[in-house]
XYZ file of C-alpha atoms in Angstrom:
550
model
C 0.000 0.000 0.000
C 1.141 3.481 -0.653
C 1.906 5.900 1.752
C -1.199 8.057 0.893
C -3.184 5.132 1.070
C -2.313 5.390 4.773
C -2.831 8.553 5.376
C -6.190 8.475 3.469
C -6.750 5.508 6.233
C -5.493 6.680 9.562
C -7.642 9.990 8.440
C -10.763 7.568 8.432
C -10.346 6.151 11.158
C -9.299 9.768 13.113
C -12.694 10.922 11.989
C -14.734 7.966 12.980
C -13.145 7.447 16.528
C -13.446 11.093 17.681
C -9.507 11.836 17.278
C -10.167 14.170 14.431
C -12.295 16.690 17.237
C -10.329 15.999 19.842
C -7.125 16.925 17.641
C -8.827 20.498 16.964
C -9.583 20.912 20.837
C -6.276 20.458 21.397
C -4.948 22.832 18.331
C -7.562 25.415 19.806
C -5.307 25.389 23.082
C -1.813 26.055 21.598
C -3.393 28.571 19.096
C -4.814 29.996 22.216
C -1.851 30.322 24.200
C 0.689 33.362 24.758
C 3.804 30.620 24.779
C 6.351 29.760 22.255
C 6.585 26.297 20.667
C 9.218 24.584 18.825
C 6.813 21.766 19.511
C 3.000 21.168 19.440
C 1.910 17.546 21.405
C -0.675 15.318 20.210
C -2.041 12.477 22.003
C -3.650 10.410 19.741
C -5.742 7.318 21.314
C -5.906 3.710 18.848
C -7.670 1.127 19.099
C -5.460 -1.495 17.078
C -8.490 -3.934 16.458
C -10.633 -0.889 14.909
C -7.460 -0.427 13.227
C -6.813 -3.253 11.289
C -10.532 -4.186 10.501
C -10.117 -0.707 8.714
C -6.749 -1.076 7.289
C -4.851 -3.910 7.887
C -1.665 -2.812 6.725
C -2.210 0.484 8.914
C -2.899 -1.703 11.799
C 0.494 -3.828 11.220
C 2.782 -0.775 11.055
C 0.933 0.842 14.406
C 1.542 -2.596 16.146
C 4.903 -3.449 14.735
C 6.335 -0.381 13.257
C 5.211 2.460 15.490
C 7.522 5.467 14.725
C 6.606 4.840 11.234
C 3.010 4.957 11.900
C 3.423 7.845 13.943
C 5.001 10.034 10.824
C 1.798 8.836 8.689
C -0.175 10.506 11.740
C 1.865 13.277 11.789
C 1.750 13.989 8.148
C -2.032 13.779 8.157
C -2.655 16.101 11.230
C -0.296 18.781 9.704
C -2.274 18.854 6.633
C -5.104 19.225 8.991
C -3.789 22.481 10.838
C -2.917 24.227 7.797
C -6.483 23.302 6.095
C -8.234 24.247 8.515
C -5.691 27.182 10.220
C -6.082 25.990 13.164
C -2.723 27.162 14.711
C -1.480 29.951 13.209
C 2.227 29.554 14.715
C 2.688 26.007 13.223
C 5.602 26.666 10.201
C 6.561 22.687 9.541
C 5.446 19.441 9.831
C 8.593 18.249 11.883
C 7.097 20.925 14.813
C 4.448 18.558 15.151
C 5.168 15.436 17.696
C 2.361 12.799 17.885
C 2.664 10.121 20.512
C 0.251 6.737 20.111
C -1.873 5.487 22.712
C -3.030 1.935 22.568
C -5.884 1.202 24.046
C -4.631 -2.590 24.594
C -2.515 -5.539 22.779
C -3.116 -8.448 21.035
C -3.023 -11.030 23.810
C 0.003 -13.087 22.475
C 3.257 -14.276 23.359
C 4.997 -12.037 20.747
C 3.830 -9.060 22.343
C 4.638 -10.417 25.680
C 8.493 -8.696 27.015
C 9.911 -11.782 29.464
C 13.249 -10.474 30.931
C 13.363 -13.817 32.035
C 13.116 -15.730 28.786
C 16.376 -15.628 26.649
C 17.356 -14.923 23.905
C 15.460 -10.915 24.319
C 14.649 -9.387 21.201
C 16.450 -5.863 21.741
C 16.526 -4.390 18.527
C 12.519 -4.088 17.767
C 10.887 -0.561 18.423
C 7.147 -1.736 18.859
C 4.689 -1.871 21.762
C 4.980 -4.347 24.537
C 3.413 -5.887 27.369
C 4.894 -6.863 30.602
C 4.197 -7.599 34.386
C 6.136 -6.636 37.298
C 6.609 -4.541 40.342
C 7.888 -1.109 40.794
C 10.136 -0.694 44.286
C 11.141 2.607 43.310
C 10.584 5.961 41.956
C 12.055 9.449 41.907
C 10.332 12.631 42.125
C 9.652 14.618 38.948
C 12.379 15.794 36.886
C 11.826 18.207 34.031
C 12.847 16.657 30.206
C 13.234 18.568 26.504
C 10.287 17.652 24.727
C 11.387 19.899 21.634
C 13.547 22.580 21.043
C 14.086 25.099 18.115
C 17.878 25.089 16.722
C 19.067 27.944 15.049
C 21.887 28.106 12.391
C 25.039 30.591 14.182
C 25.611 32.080 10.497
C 23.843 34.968 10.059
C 24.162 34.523 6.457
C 23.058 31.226 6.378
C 19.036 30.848 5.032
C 18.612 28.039 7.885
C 19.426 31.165 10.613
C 16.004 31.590 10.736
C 12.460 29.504 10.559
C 12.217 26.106 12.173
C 14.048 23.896 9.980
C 16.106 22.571 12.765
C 13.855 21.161 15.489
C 15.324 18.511 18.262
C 11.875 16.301 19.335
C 12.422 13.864 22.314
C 11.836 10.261 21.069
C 11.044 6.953 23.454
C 14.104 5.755 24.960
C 16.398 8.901 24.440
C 18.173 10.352 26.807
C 18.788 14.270 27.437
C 21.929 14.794 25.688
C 20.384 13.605 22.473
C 17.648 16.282 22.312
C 19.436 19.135 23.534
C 23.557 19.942 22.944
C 25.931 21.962 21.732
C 27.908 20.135 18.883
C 25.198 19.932 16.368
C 25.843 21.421 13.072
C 23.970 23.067 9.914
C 24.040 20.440 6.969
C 23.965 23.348 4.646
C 27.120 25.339 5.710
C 28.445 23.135 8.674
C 28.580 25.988 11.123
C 26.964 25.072 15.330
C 23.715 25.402 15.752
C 22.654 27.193 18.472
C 19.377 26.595 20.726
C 16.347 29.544 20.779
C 15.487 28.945 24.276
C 12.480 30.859 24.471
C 10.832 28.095 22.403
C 11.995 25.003 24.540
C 9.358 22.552 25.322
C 9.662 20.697 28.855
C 7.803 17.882 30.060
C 7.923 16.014 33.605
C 9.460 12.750 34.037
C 9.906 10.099 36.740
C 12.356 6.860 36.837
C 11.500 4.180 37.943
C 13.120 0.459 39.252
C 11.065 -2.587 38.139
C 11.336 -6.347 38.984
C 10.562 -8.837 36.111
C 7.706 -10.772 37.980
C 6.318 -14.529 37.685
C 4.141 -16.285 38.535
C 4.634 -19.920 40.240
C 2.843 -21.843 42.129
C 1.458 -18.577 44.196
C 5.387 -17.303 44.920
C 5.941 -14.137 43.463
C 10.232 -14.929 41.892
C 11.826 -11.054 41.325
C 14.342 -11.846 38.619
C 15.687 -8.954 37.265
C 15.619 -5.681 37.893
C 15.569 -2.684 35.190
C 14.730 1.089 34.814
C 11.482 2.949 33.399
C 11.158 6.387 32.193
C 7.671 7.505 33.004
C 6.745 10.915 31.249
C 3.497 11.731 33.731
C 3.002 13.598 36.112
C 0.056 11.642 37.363
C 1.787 9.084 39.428
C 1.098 6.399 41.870
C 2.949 3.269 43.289
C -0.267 1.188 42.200
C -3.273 1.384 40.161
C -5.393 -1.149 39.573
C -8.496 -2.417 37.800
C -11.585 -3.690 40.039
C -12.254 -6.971 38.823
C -8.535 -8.066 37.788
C -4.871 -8.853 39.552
C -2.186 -7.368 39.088
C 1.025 -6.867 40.402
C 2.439 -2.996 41.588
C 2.718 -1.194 39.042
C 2.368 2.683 38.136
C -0.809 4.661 35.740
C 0.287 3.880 32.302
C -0.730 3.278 28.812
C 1.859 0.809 27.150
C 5.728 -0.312 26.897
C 7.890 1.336 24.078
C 10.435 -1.013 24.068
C 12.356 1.682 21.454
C 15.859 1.227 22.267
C 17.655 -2.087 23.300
C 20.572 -2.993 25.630
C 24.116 -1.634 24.504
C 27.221 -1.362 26.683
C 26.251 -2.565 29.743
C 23.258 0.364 29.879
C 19.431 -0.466 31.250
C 16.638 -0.638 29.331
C 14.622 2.744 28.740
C 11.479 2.979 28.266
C 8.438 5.790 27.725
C 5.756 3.930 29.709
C 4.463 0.619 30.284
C 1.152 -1.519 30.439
C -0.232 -4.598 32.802
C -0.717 -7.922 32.061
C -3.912 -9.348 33.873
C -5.109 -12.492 35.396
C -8.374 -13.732 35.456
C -9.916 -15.493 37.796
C -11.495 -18.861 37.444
C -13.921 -19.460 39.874
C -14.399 -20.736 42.842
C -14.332 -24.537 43.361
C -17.151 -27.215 42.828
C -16.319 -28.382 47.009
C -16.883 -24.389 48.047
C -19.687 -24.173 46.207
C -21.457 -27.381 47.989
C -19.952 -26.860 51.311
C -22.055 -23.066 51.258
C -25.284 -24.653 50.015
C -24.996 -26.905 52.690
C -24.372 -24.431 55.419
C -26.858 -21.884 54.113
C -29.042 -22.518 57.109
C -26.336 -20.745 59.523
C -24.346 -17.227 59.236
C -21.513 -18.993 60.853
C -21.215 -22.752 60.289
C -19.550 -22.013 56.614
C -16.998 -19.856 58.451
C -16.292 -22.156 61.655
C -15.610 -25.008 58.660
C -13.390 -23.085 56.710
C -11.598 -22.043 59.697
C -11.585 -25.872 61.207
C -9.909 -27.101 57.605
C -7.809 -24.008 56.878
C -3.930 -24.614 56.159
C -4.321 -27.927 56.797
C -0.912 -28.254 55.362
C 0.374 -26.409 58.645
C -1.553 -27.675 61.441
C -3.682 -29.917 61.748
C -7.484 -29.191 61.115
C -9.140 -28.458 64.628
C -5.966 -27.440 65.895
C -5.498 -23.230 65.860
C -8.920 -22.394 65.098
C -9.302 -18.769 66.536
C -6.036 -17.711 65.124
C -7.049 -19.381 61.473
C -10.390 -17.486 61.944
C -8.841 -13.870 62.392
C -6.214 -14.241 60.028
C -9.608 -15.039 57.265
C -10.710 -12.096 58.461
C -8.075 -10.324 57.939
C -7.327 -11.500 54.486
C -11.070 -10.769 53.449
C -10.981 -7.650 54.857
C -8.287 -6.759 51.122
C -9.511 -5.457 48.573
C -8.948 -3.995 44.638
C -10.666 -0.668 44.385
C -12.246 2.071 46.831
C -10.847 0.636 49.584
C -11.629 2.451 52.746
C -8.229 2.569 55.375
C -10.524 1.391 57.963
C -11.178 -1.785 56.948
C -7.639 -2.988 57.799
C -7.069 -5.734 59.950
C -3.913 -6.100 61.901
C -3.132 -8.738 63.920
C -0.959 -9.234 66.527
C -0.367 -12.857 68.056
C 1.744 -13.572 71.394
C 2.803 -17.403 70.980
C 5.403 -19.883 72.431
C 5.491 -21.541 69.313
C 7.022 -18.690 66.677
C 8.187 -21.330 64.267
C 4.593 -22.927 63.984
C 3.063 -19.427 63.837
C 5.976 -17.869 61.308
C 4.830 -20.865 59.051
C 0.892 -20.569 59.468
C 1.371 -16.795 58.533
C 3.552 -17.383 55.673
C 1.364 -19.775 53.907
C -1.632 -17.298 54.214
C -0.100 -14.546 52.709
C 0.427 -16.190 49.761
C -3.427 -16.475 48.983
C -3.826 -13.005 48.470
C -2.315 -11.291 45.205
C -0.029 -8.489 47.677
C 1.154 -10.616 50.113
C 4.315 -9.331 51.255
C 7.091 -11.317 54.101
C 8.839 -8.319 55.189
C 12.574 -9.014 55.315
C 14.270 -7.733 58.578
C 17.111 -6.437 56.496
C 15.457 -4.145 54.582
C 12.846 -0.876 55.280
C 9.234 -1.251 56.241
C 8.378 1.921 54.920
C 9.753 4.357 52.341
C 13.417 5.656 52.121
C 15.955 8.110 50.279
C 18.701 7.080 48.021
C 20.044 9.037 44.900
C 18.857 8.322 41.537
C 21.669 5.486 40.517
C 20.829 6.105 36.648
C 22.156 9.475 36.354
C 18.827 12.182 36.450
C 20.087 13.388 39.626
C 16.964 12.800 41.434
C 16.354 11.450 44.922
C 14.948 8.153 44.433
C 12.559 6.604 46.524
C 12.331 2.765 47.915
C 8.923 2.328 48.336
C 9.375 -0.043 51.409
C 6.992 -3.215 51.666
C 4.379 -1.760 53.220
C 3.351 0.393 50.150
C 4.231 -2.801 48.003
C 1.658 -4.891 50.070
C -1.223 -1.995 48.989
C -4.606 -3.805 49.274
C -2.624 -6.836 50.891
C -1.069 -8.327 54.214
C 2.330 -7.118 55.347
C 3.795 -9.535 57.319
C 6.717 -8.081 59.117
C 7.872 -11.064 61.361
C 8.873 -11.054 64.685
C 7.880 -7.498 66.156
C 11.258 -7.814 68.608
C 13.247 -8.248 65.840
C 12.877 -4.487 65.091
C 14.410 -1.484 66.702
C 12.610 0.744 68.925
C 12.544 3.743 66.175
C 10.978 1.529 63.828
C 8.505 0.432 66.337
C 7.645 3.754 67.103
C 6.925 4.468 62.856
C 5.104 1.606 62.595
C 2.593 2.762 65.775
C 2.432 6.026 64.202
C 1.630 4.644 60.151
C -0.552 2.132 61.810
C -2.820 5.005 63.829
C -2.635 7.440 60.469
C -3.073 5.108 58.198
C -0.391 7.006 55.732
C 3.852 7.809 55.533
C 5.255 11.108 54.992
C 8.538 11.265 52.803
C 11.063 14.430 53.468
C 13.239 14.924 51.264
C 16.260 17.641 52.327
C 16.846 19.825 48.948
C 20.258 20.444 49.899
C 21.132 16.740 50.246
C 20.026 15.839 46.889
C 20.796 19.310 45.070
C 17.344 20.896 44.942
C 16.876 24.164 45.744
C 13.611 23.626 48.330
C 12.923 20.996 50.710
C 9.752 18.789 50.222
C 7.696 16.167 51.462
C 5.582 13.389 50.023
C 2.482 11.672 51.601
C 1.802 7.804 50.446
C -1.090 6.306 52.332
C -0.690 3.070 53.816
C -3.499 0.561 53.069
C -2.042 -2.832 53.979
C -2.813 -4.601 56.849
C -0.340 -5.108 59.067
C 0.590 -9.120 60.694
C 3.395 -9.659 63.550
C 3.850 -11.795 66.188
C 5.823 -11.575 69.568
C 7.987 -15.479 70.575
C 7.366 -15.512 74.652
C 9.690 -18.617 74.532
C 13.016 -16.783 73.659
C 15.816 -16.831 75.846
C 15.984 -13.573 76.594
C 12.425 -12.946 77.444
C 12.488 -15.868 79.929
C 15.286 -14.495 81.892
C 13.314 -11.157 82.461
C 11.301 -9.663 85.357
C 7.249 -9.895 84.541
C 5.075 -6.881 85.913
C 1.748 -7.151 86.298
C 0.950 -5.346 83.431
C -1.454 -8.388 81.886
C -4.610 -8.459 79.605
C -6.395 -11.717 80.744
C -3.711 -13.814 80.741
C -1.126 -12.177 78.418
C 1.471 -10.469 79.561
C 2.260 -8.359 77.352
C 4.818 -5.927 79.114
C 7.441 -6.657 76.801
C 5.840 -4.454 73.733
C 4.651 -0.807 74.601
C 1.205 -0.331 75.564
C 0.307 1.846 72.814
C 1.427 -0.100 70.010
C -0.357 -2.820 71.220
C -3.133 -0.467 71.089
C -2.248 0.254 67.358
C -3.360 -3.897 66.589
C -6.302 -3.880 65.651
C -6.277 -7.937 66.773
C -4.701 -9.276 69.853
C -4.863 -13.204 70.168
C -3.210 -15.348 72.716
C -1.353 -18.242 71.376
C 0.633 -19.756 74.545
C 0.318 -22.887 75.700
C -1.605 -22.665 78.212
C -4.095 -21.314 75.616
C -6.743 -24.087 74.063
C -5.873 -23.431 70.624
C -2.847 -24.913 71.056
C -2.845 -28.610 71.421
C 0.029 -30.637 71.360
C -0.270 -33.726 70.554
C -2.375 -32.783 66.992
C 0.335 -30.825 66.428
C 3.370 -33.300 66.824
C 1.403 -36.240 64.933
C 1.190 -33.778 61.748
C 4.938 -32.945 62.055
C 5.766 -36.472 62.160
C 3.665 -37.311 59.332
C 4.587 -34.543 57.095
C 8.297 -35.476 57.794
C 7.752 -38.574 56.428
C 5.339 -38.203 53.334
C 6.068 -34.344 52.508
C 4.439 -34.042 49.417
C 1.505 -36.211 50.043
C -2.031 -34.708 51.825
C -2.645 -36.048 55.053
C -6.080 -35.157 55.668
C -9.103 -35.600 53.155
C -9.883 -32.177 53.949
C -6.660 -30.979 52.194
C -7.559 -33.178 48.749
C -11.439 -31.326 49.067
C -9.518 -28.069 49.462
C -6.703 -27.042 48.210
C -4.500 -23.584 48.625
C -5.869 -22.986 44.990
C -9.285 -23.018 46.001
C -8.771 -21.342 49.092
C -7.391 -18.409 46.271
C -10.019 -18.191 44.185
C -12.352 -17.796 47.371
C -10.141 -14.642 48.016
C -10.363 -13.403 44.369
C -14.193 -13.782 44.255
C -14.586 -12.373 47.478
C -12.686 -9.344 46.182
C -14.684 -8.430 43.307
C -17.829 -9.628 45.157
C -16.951 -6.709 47.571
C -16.417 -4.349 44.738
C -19.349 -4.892 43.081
């Protein structure tokens, strides 16, 4: 197909998707406005099935040839403005930058980016989806989106006009917008920059873990950077009736410039890959038509057979019960910061209560096992890549948003951190300051993320060191719970005794099952844990999700 062909399509298909108004809207603005261009910005939003069903060959170069497709949109929008005069300051089609926004992908493996899978295609520039989690962002840095170059030589035709205009492109950096060793191809003498027609846009970078999917375990296997040219940015945003990892408001991955010399990826934005859920089991399904009768009796048998791969079934009821709770009480969308549950359990069993906790956090898609090594909650570092922004660690409490934070044993944590936590836990949101001096800014500021996680710990009254101490009186029934400051007990939402002296802790059960599992590992030892599996007990939290949201 010819090239005019094209443009006689992707004007079709402007006109009958509402681009074509939209496009003069946005004209009307810059023809409105007091301000200088080198560059006018076009957002222009495809649909890639509407696409093809119009043109096929259209639709191929948007999908797999998208700068290409761009300069067809491009050429057809110019011809547009200067039809129509609709901005008066517009001199050449080169001032015109149009940026494509897919609405979605074709849901195949070739437009699936695995960092994971080898060998990586790195030399295609086309659109790409991907999963993962961001961990990190920086604040907003200004880009060039366009500037106007001038020819030095008075004398020179090319000293004037806009023949020379420098447009940011996916995947470039700074230096190859904007410089000072660029020459005129007519008489070879520098070009020089007009400032006062400099376009800047904002710009965040970001640090994103590859992520899979395996048998419920999240694997982070490689870690690269993201450009993100928003301003409208969030650690998470997410759909109401999918799951998906963390990941920031975006459109899709430009994949437009490969690995070289040892340099990360860069990229303009990226997409989400989603999961689906199935269902909830045939077994669930029964077991609530048979309980129907009673508000409670599907609930006590959930709890009875609950991580029977743990404990026993029976055994640890009341603690099985309030961690359901708290893993209902997650959610997708609209969720309210008062409907977090936190728990905190005092047991002289930690290892049998470190593994019950770590099993249920896996049933829920943000289910995060807080390592003692690293930060709870947001930190500073500078940008490693070079923008000379602060870069923020986002901590895993804002990477468990909508999820369970499990953050271990609560002694294993110093007393400042204790204190943070009472204070995020009784806010329900984490302030960020961020010295300017430190990180060569001119101002100080401050960012606010709210916290909506809920919150699990546990305190081990066997240690060593806690038997060897003085008890006070300071008891709640018969807890004593001197050891952990009243008011961030307070904080808990969710107390529960687990000692032994407690009935939810029976021994015997409990030795029997390690026995058995020691012997057959693999194999189920009750028939409750054939009728319901950890799968099923997911899908009962997925359902439950979007039956909340609904």
């Amino acid at each position: 197909m010819s090239t005019l062909k094209m443009k006689e399509a992707a004007l079709i298909y402007l006109d009958r998707s509402g681009g074509l108004q939209k496009f003069v809207d946005d004209c009307k603005y810059y023809n409105d406005s007091k301000q200088s261009y080198a560059v006018y910005r076009f957002n222009v939003l495809i649909n890639p099935s509407d696409v093809v069903e119009l043109d096929a060959e259209l639709g191929n170069h948007i999908l797999h040839q998208p700068l290409k497709a761009a300069q067809v949109f491009q050429s057809v929008c110019f011809i547009a403005v200067k039809t129509l005069s609709l901005i008066g300051q517009l001199q050449t089609e080169t001032q015109i930058n149009i940026v494509l926004k897919l609405t979605h992908l074709p849901p195949l493996p070739s437009y699936c980016l695995d960092l994971c899978e080898f060998p990586l295609d790195y030399t295609s520039q086309r659109f790409y989806m991907t999963q993962g989690i961001v961990i990190a962002m920086t604040t907003v840095t200004k880009y060039t989106r366009g500037a106007r170059f001038l020819c030095s030589d008075e004398a020179c035709p090319l000293s004037k006009g806009f023949q020379y205009i420098r447009v940011h492109v996916p995947g470039a950096t700074e230096s190859a917008t904007v410089r000072n060793d660029f020459l005129c191809d007519l008489c070879s003498s520098a070009l020089q920059e007009d400032r006062k027609f400099r376009v800047l846009g904002g710009k965040n970078a970001f640090t994103f873990c590859n992520y899979n999917f395996k048998n419920s375990v999240c694997y982070f296997n490689v870690e690269i950077k993201l450009s993100m040219y928003s301003n409208n940015v969030c650690f998470c945003s997410l759909p109401s009736d999918k799951q998906i990892v963390e990941i920031i408001t975006a459109q899709a991955l430009h994949a437009f410039q490969g690995y070289s010399n040892n340099q990360p990826f860069r990229f303009q934005s990226l997409t989400i890959f989603l999961r689906v859920p199935s269902g909830i089991s045939d077994h669930f399904r029964c077991l609530l038509s048979l309980t129907s009768s009673s508000c409670w009796k599907f609930t006590a048998i959930l709890a009875n057979i609950f991580a029977s791969q743990i404990v026993p079934p029976g055994t640890y009821n009341l603690l099985k019960l309030c961690l359901l709770m708290s893993l209902v009480q997650t959610s997708d969308r609209n969720k309210d910061l008062e409907d977090c549950l936190d728990i905190l359990i005092i047991t002289s069993d930690a290892l049998l209560v470190d593994r019950l906790l770590n099993f249920s956090i896996n049933l829920v898609p943000r289910g995060i096992r807080h390592p003692v090594s690293t930060e709870i909650f947001p930190t500073l570092s500078r940008n490693k890549y070079g923008t000379g922004a602060v870069s923020i660690q986002a901590g895993s409490a804002l990477l468990a948003k909508d999820g369970i934070c499990f953050i271990g044993d609560l002694a294993s944590h110093k007393k400042d951190k204790l204190e943070q936590l009472q204070s995020v836990m009784e806010s329900r949101s984490i302030t960020v300051y961020i010295p300017g001096k430190k990180f060569g800014d001119d101002i100080d500021q401050q960012m606010t993320f709210p916290v909506q996680c809920s919150f699990w710990s546990f305190v081990d009254m066997d240690s060593s060191s806690r038997k060897n101490m003085q008890k006070p009186n300071t008891l709640i029934g018969q807890m004593d719970c001197s050891l952990i400051p009243a008011n961030l007990v307070e904080a808990f939402g969710l107390l529960i005794n687990c000692n032994e002296s407690s009935p939810c802790h029976p021994f015997l059960p409990t030795v029997q099952h390690t026995l058995k599992k020691a012997i057959d590992p693999e194999g189920p030892l009750y028939v409750a844990s054939k009728q319901f599996t950890t799968e099923d007990f997911e899908k009962v939290m997925v359902e439950k999700m979007i039956a909340k949201n609904t």
